[in-house]
Coordinates of C-alpha atoms in Angstrom, one line a residue:
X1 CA -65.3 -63.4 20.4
X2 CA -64.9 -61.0 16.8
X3 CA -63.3 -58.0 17.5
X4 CA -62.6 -54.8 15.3
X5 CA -59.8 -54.4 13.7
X6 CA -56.5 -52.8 16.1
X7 CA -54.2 -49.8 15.1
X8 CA -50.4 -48.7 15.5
X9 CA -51.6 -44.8 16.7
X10 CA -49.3 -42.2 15.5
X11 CA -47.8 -41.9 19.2
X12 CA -46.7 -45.5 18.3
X13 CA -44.3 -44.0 15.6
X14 CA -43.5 -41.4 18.0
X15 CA -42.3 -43.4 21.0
X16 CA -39.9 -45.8 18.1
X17 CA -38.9 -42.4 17.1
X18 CA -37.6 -41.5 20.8
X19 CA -36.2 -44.8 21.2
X20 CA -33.7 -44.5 18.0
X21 CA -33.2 -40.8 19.3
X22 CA -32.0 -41.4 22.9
X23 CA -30.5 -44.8 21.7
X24 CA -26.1 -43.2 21.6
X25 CA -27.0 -42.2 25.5
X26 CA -29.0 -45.4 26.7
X27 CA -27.0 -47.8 29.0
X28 CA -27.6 -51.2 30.5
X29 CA -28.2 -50.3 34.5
X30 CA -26.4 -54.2 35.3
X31 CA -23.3 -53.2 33.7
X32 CA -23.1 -49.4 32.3
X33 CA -22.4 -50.6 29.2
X34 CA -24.0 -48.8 26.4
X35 CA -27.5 -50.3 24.4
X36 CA -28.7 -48.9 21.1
X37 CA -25.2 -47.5 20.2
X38 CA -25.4 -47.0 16.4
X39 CA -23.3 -47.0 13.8
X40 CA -22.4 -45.9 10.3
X41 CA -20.7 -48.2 7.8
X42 CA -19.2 -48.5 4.2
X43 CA -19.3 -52.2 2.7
X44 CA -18.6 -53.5 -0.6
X45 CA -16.3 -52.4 -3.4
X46 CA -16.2 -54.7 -6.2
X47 CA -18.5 -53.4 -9.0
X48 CA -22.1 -54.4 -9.5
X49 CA -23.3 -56.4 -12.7
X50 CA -24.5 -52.7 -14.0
X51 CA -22.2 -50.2 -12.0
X52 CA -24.8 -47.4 -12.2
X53 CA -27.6 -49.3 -11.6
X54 CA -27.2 -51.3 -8.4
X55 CA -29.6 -53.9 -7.4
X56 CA -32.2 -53.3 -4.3
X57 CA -30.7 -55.4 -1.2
X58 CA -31.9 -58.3 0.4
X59 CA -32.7 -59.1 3.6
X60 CA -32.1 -63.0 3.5
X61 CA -29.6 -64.1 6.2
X62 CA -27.1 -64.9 3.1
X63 CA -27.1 -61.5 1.5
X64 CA -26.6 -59.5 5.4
X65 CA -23.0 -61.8 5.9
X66 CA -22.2 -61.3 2.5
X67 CA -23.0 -57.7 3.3
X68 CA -20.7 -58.2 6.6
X69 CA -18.0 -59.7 4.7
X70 CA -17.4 -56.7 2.3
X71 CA -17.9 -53.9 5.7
X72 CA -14.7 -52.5 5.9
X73 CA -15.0 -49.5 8.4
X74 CA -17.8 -47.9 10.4
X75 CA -18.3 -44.9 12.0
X76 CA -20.4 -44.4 15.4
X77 CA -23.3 -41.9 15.3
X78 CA -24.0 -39.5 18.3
X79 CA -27.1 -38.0 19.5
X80 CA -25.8 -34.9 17.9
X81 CA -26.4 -36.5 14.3
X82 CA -29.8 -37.7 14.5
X83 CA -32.8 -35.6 14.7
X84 CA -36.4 -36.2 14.3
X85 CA -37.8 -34.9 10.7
X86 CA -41.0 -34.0 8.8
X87 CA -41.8 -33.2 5.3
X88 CA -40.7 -30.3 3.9
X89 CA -43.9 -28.0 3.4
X90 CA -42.7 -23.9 3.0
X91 CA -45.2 -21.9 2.6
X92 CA -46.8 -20.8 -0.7
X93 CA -49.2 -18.2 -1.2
X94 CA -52.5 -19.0 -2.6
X95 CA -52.3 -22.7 -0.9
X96 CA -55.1 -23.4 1.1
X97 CA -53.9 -25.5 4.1
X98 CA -55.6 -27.4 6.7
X99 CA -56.5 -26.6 10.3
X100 CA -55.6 -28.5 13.1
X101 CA -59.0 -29.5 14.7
X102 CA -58.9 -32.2 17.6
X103 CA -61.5 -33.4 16.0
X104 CA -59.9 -34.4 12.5
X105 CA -57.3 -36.8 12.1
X106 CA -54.6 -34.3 11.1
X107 CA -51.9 -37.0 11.0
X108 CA -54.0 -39.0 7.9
X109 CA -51.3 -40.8 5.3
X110 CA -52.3 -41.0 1.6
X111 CA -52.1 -44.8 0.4
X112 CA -48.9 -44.2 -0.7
X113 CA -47.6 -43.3 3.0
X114 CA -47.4 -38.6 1.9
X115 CA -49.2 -36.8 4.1
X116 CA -52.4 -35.8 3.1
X117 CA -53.1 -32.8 5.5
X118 CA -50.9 -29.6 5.1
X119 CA -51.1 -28.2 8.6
X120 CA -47.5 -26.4 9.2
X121 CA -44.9 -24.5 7.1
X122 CA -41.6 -23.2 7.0
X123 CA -41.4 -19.6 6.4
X124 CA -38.9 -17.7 4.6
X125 CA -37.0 -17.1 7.8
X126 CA -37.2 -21.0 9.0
X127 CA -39.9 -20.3 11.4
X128 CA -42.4 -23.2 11.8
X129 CA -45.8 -22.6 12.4
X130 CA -48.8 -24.8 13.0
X131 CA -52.5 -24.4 11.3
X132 CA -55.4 -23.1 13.7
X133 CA -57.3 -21.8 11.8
X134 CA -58.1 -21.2 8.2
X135 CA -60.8 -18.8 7.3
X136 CA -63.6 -21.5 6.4
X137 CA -60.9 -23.2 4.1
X138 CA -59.6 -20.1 2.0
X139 CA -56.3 -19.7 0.6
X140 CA -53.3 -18.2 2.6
X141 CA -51.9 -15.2 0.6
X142 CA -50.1 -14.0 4.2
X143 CA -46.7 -15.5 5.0
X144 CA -46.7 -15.9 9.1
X145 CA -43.5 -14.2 10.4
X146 CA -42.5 -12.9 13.8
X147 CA -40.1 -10.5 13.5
X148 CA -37.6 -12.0 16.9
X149 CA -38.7 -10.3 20.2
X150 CA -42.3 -9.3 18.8
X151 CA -43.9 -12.8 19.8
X152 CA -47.2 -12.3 21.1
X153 CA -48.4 -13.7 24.4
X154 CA -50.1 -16.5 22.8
X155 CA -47.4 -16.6 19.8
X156 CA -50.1 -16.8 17.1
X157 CA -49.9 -14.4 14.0
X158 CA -52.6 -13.4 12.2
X159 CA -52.4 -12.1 9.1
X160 CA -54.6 -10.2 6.7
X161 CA -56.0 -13.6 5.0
X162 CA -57.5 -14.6 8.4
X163 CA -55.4 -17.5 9.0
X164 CA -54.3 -18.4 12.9
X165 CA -50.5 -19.6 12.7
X166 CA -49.4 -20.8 16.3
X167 CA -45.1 -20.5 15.8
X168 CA -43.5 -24.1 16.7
X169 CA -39.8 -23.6 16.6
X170 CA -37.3 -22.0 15.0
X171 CA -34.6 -24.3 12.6
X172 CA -30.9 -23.6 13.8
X173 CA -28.6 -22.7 11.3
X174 CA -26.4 -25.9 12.8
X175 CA -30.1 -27.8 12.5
X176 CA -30.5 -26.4 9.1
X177 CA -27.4 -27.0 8.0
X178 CA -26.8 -31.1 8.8
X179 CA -30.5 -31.8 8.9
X180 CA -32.5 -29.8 6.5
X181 CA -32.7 -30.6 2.3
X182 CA -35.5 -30.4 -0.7
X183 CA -37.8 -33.3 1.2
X184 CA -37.2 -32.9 5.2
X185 CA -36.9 -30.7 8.1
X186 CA -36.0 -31.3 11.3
X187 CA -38.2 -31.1 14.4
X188 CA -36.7 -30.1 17.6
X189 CA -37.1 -33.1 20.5
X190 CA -38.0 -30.5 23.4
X191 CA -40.4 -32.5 26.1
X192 CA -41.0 -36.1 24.0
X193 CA -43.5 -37.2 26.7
X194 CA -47.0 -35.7 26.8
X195 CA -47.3 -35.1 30.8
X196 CA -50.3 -32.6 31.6
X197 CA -48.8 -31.6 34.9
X198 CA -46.0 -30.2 33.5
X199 CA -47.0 -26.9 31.7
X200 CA -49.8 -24.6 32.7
X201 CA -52.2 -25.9 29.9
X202 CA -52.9 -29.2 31.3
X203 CA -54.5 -31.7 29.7
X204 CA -55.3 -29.1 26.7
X205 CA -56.0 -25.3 26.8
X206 CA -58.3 -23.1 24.4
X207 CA -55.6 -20.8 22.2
X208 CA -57.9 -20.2 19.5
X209 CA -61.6 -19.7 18.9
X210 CA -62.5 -19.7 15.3
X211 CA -65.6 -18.6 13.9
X212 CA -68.3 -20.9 11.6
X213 CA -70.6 -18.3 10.8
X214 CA -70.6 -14.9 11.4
X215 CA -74.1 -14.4 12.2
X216 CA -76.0 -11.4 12.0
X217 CA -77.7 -8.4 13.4
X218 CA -74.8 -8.2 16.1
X219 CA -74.8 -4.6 18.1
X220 CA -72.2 -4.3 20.6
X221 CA -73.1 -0.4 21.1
X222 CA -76.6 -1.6 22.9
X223 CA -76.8 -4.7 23.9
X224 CA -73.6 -7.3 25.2
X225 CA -72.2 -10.1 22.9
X226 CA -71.0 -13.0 25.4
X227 CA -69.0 -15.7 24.5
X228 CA -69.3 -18.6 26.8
X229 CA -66.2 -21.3 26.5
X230 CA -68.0 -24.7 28.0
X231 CA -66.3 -27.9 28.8
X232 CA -64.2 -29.9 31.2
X233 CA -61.4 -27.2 31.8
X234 CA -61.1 -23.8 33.5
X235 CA -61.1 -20.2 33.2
X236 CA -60.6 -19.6 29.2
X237 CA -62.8 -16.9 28.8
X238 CA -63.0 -14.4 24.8
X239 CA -64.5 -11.9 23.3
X240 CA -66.2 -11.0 19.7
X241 CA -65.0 -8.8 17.2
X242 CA -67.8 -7.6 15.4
X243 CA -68.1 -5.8 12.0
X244 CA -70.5 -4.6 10.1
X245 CA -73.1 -6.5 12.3
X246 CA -71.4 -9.6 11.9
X247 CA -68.9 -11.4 14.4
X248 CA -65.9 -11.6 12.4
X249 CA -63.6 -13.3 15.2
X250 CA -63.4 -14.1 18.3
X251 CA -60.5 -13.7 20.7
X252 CA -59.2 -15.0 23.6
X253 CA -58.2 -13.8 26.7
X254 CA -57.3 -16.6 29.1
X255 CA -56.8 -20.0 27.0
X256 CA -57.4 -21.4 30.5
X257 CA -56.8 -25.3 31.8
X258 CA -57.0 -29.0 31.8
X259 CA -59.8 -29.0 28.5
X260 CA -60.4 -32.6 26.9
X261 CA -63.3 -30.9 25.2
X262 CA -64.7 -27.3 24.6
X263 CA -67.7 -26.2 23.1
X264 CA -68.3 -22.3 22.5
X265 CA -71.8 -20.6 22.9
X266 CA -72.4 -17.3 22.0
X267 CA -74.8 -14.7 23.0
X268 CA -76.4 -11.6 22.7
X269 CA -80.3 -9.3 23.2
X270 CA -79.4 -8.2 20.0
X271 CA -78.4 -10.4 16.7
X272 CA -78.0 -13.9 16.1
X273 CA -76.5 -17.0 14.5
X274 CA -73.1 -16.6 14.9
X275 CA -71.3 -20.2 15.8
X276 CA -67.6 -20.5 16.0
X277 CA -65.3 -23.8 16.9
X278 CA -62.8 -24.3 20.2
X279 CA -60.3 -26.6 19.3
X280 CA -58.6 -28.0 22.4
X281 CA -55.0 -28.3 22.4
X282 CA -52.8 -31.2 22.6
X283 CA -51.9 -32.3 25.9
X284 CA -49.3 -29.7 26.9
X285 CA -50.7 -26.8 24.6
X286 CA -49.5 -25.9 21.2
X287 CA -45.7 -26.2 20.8
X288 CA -45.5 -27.9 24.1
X289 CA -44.4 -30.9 22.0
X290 CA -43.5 -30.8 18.4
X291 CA -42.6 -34.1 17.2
X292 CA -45.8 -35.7 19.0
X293 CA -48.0 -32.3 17.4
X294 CA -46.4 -32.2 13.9
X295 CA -46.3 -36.4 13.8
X296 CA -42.9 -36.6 13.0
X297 CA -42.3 -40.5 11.8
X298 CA -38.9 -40.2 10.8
X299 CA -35.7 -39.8 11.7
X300 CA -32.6 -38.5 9.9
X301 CA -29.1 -40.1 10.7
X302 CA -26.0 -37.9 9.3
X303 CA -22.3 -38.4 9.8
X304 CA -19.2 -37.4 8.0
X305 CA -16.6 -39.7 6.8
X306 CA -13.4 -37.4 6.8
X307 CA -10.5 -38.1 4.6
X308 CA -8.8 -40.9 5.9
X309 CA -10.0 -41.2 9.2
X310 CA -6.4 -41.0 11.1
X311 CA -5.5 -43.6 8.2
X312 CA -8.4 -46.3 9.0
X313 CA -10.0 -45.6 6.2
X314 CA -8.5 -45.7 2.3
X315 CA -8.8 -42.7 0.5
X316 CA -7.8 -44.6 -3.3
X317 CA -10.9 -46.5 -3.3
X318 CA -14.9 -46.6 -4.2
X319 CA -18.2 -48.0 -2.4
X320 CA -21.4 -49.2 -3.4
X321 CA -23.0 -49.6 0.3
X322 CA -23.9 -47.7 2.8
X323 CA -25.9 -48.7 6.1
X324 CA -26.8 -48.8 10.0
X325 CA -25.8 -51.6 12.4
X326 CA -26.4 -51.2 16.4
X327 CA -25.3 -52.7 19.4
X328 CA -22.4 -54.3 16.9
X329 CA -19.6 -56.3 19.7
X330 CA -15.7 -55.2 19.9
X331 CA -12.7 -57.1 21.6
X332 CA -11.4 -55.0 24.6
X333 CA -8.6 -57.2 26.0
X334 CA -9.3 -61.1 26.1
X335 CA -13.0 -60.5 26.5
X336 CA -15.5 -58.5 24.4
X337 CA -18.5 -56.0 25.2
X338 CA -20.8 -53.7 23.0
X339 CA -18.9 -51.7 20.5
X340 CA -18.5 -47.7 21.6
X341 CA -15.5 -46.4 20.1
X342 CA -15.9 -43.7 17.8
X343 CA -15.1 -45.8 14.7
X344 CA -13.3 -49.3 13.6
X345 CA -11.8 -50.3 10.8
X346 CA -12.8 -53.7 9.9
X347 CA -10.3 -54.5 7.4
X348 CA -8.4 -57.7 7.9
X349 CA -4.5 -56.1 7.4
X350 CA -1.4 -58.3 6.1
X351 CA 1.9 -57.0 6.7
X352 CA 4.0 -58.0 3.7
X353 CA 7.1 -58.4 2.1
X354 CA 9.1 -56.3 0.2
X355 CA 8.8 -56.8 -3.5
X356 CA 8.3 -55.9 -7.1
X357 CA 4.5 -55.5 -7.6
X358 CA 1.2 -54.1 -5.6
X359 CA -1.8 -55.7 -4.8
X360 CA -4.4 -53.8 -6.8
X361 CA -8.3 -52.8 -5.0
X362 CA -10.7 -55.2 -5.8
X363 CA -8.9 -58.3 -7.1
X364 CA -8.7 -61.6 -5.4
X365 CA -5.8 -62.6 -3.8
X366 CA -5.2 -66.4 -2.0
X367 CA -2.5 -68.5 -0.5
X368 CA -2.3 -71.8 -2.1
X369 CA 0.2 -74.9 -1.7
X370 CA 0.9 -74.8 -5.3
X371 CA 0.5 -71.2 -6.4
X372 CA -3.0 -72.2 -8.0
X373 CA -6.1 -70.5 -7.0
X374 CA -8.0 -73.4 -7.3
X375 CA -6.3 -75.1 -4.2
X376 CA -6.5 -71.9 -2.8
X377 CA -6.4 -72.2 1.4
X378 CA -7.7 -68.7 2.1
X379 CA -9.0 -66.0 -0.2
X380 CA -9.9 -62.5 0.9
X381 CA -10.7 -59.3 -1.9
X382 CA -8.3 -56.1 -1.4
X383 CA -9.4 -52.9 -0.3
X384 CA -6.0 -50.8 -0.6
X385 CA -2.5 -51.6 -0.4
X386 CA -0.3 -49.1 1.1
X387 CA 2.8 -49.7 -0.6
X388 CA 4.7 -47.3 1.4
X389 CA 4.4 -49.7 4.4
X390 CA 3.7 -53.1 2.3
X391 CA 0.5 -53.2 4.1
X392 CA -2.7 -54.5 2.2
X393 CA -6.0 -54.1 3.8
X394 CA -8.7 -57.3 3.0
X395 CA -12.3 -58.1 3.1
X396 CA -14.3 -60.9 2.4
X397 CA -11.9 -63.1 3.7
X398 CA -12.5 -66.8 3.8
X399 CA -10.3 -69.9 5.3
X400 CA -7.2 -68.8 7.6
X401 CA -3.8 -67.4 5.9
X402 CA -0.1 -68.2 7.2
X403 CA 2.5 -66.2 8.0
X404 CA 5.5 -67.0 6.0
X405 CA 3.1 -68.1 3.2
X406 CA 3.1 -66.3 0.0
X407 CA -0.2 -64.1 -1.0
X408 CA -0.8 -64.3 -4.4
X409 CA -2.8 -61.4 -6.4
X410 CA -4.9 -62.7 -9.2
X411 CA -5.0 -59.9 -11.2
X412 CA -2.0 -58.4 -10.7
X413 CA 0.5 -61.4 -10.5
X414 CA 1.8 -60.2 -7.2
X415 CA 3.5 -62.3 -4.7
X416 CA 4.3 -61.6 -1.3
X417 CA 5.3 -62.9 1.8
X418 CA 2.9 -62.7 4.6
X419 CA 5.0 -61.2 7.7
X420 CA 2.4 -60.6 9.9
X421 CA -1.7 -60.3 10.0
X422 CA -3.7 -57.8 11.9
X423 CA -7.3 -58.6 12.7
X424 CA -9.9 -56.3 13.3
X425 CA -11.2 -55.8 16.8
X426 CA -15.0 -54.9 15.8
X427 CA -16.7 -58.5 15.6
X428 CA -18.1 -58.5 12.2
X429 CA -22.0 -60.4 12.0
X430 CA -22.3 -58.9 15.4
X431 CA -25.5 -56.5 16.4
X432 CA -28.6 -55.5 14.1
X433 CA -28.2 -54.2 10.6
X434 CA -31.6 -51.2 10.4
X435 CA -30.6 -50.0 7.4
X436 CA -28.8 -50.5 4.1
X437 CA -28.9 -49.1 0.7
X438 CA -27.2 -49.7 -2.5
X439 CA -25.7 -47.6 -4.5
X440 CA -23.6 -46.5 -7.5
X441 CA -19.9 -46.3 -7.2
X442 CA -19.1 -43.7 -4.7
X443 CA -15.1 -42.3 -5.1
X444 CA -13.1 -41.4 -2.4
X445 CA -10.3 -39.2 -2.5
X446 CA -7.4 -38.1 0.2
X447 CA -8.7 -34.0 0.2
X448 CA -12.7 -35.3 0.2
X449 CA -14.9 -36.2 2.5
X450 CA -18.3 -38.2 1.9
X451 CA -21.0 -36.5 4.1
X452 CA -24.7 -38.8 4.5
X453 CA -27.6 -38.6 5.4
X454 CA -30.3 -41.4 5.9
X455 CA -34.1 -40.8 7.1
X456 CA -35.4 -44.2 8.4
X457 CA -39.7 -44.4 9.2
X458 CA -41.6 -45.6 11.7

């Protein structure tokens, strides 16, 4: 039997949206353990075939354990560093934006995935407000403001130009601040699923009634102008504003109940032609929901990797990747279970002997019965050596050292004694890798710290 072709709605990206969200506070109900725990991690520092240009990764199964192979420490990410985000849209005078109709698909993509309706904006202030109504598609020359404690009942500002701004949220400084650049803003989570039976609006109340055509002939001295809200709800009720002869708005005075659909008649002895429009709500009312509302599709991870992380992480080195694993494993005792510590190194660590020369990052160094790399028994790449406590931290490590066997540096002609080996307890190849990116050679430094931020889509 044919069938028409099936969609991914919006809400789809929503609901992946709350799962990545909630994911640092979601447990297994068997065990307690934690699912979805995510991670940050820094992989990779030996220089690409053009430094400054690096390569687009891969997702073949040989380029993720190569990428595994160079991890060397990772760093878990909280619910406190991930927040839904939108595009950036501030407001501009003269820009004429679009209206949030439930009858419009407000959420519509350009083919190149932009957004191709402009139906919020960021004030000056980093006040958010939503579209309701335009003026017959006329540019904005009003920035919508609410000065704090001068909200309205219905919290819609109405400016000179006509347009109906509902206010969504305000942006935190602390939001602002770790969430916030040039392309995104963040949306706050409040209630994540639509429920109708939680707020007074239902299933969809009436807050604005916007009006078509002004009509004409309209006088409210003799004869009553009655605006009628019809529909599947209850109780919104309005009134006309008339000027001149001419409805020139309509407002409301109860934006009543439990609407799925609305329809506005208007009335009046005198005067005629005057239509207007009654969008219904989302489920909720306006601001009831922002990501769902505003159809937030992404989500921005941020983290902080400070200094040298209580000396897990080198501070002389560079890095050319950057990426997100979760539910990676750890050894706790002589068993293992999903990762949750706040961070691992995942350096392989050889204790060595005292001597004349250091290990230097980046080169290859290999134990070998003869002293030959070609023979070589076990290879590994350094990260850092820490000469003060003849300690030299490896990646990429292949074959299994000995202790008492020499280490020999390839570059630097350095030749050690291996005392003892410390292996790391994060299970490397373990979990999902979401997310990775290349990049040019990023330099760490002991006073510095590299601050990130990644926006993943759904």
């Amino acid at each position: 039997m044919p069938s028409n072709t099936g969609i991914l709605t919006y809400n789809s990206g929503v609901y992946n949206l709350r799962l990545n969200y909630y994911a640092p506070s979601s447990t297994i109900a068997t065990t307690g353990n934690f699912l979805g725990t995510l991670y940050a991690f820094l992989s990779k520092v030996d220089a690409w075939p053009v430094d400054e240009v690096p390569p687009a990764p891969e997702q073949t199964q040989s380029y993720l354990n190569y990428v595994f192979r160079n991890m060397f420490f990772v760093k878990k990410i909280g619910t406190n560093d991930i927040s839904p985000v939108i595009p950036r849209i501030d407001w501009t005078s003269g820009t004429t934006y679009d209206a949030y109709s439930d009858q419009v698909n407000i959420f519509e993509l350009n083919e190149d995935g932009t957004i191709a309706k402009y139906f919020y904006v960021k004030n000056r202030y980093d006040q958010v407000f939503k579209c309701l109504w335009n003026d017959n598609n006329t540019p904005s020359t009003v920035e919508p403001y609410f000065q704090p404690g001068t909200f309205n009942a219905n919290q819609i500002f109405q400016g000179a130009d006509n347009y109906k701004w509902k206010f969504m949220y305000t942006i935190t400084s602390g939001n602002k601040l770790k969430f916030m650049d040039s392309s995104w803003m963040p949306v706050p989570v409040g209630n994540t699923i639509p429920n109708p039976v939680s707020s007074f609006a239902g299933t969809g109340d009436i807050e604005v009634i916007n009006v078509t055509n002004g009509g004409s002939g309209y006088d409210e001295a003799n004869a009553v102008i009655t605006v009628t809200v019809t529909g599947d709800g209850y109780l919104a009720s309005a009134n006309a504003v008339v000027s001149g002869n001419t409805i020139t708005d309509i407002l409301v005075a109860n934006t009543g109940y439990n609407y799925t659909y609305a329809n506005v008649i208007i009335s009046s002895a005198i005067g005629s032609g005057a239509t207007a429009n009654s969008p219904v709500s989302p489920i909720g009312g306006h601001g009831f929901n922002p990501v769902s509302e505003l159809g937030a599709r992404h989500i921005m991870l941020t983290g902080q990797f400070d200094k040298g992380e209580s000396g897990n992480l080198p501070t002389d080195i560079d890095f050319r990747q950057l990426g997100v694993v979760v539910d990676p494993y750890a050894i706790y005792g002589t068993g293992y279970a999903l990762a949750n510590a706040v961070s691992y190194k995942t350096t392989t660590d050889f204790i060595v002997s005292a001597g004349f020369g250091t290990y230097v990052p980046d080169e290859i160094v290999y134990q070998s019965p003869n002293g030959l790399i070609q023979d070589a028994t076990f290879t590994a790449t350094v990260l850092s050596f820490d000469s003060a406590f003849n300690t030299v931290k490896l990646i990429n490590t292949n074959g299994i050292a000995n202790n008492s066997g020499l280490i020999y540096g390839q570059t630097s002609g350095t030749a050690r004694v291996v005392l003892q080996q410390q292996t790391p307890s994060f299970i490397k190849n373990s979990g999902f890798v979401i997310y990775l990116e290349n990049r040019s050679p990023v330099q760490r430094n002991a006073d510095g710290s590299e601050q990130f931020r990644l926006v993943l889509g759904y």
